[in-house]
Amino acid sequence: DADVTQTPRNRITKTGKRIMLECSQTKGHDRMYWYRQDPGLGLRLIYYSFDVKDINKGEISDGYSVSRQAQAKFSLSLESAIPNQTALYFCATSDPDRGRETQYFGPGTRLLVL
Amino acid sequence: GQNIDQPTEMTATEGAIVQINCTYQTSGFNGLFWYQQHAGEAPTFLSYNVLDGLEEKGRFSSFLSRSKGYSYLLLKELQMKDSASYLCAVRDPGNTPLVFGKGTRLSVIA
């Protein structure tokens, strides 16, 4: 079974709709992240959380919100989707107690906003 | 903050050796990572350097020079399955997430 899972894997929505992307992990890591990836722009950080009570904005948080419901769950919401939010979204986790603190990524959610 | 530069694309021949460079300008440094990402898939961890020198792992090696703000990933005996994007990422000291470069798309041709 995958350690970091994302649902849905693919989503098509319309401009103005609210959608939620979900991330769950069984790695027992405290730290979780949401990135988006666009062709030519690489991975850009949206939000991150170092524990259940900690939420931090990343490089491109406008138009997004997050919820850390439990250590294992971190959700990303688009309150009113717009076409330029079409992208590949990745959730990631890390463990600060493990020396180099490698980030582990989920399989991604491909979002298309029409 | 961090500024990370890598070539956008590279092409190499099956069986050959390729070197992918990464330069970074940082206000601090606490480690450099290389990830591999096949098209449409998640990035997967390849290597980590925090001290100067070469780290070897099978066909892949990664080098770091902290004084020059420079790293490279060396792939030997290239295989078609090595066609992927290779992402360089740097960590600042303190509680900050990784900052990723835009990635280098490597195409391995026969």
XYZ file of C-alpha atoms in Angstrom, chain A:
114
model
C 0.000 0.000 0.000
C 1.157 3.528 -0.762
C 2.415 5.541 2.212
C 1.060 8.855 0.886
C -2.249 8.815 -0.946
C -4.170 11.559 -2.692
C -7.814 11.712 -3.734
C -9.087 12.264 -6.309
C -6.344 11.392 -8.805
C -8.040 13.347 -11.564
C -10.676 16.072 -11.376
C -12.429 18.270 -13.889
C -14.365 21.226 -12.521
C -15.841 24.514 -13.676
C -14.816 28.059 -12.904
C -16.270 29.249 -9.604
C -16.763 25.813 -8.080
C -15.349 24.894 -4.682
C -13.269 21.746 -4.624
C -11.213 19.872 -2.073
C -8.149 17.730 -2.641
C -7.313 15.265 0.093
C -4.064 13.773 1.281
C -3.563 10.919 3.736
C -0.362 9.327 4.980
C 0.548 6.239 6.964
C 4.201 7.197 7.461
C 3.568 8.756 10.869
C 5.216 12.010 9.792
C 4.303 15.276 11.505
C 5.143 17.506 8.533
C 2.958 17.767 5.445
C 3.065 19.963 2.332
C 1.023 20.915 -0.722
C 2.765 21.783 -4.007
C 1.550 22.546 -7.478
C 3.501 21.784 -10.615
C 3.124 23.554 -13.923
C 5.134 22.923 -17.097
C 8.309 25.025 -17.041
C 7.693 26.320 -13.513
C 8.682 23.348 -11.405
C 7.248 22.559 -7.979
C 5.884 25.529 -6.069
C 4.876 25.385 -2.417
C 1.269 26.350 -1.596
C 0.949 25.587 2.135
C 2.739 23.502 4.723
C 2.037 22.214 8.218
C 4.586 21.064 10.781
C 1.993 19.621 13.153
C -1.771 19.550 13.622
C -1.908 23.063 15.097
C 0.557 24.621 12.661
C -0.345 26.022 9.208
C 1.988 28.163 7.095
C 1.616 29.886 3.751
C 4.000 28.987 0.998
C 5.080 30.809 -2.112
C 1.673 30.810 -3.854
C -1.135 30.533 -1.254
C -3.586 33.046 -2.772
C -6.807 31.343 -3.851
C -6.142 28.272 -1.701
C -6.856 27.209 1.875
C -5.890 24.132 3.868
C -7.074 22.083 6.803
C -4.980 19.729 8.938
C -7.649 17.453 10.351
C -5.229 15.009 11.996
C -1.579 14.063 11.870
C -2.351 11.818 8.921
C -4.633 14.130 6.910
C -4.026 17.432 5.134
C -6.628 18.846 2.734
C -6.286 21.581 0.130
C -9.330 23.621 -0.922
C -9.916 25.887 -3.857
C -12.736 28.151 -2.699
C -13.628 29.381 -6.176
C -11.664 27.595 -8.854
C -10.248 29.533 -11.807
C -8.662 28.211 -15.016
C -5.108 29.191 -14.050
C -5.360 26.765 -11.137
C -5.250 23.963 -13.677
C -2.143 22.045 -12.640
C -0.744 18.856 -11.125
C -0.977 18.972 -7.333
C 1.294 16.994 -5.021
C 1.098 16.326 -1.318
C 4.312 15.469 0.520
C 5.391 14.468 4.037
C 8.633 14.546 6.004
C 9.987 13.553 9.395
C 12.347 16.051 11.089
C 13.697 13.361 13.399
C 15.287 11.463 10.538
C 18.469 13.417 9.940
C 18.256 14.653 6.413
C 14.428 14.971 6.472
C 13.633 13.644 3.023
C 10.256 14.677 1.607
C 8.055 11.855 0.291
C 5.446 12.642 -2.337
C 1.984 11.305 -3.051
C 0.998 10.245 -6.587
C -0.514 13.615 -7.485
C -3.932 15.005 -8.431
C -4.402 16.282 -11.958
C -6.887 19.181 -11.871
C -8.509 20.805 -14.878
C -10.589 23.954 -14.359
C -12.791 24.824 -17.314
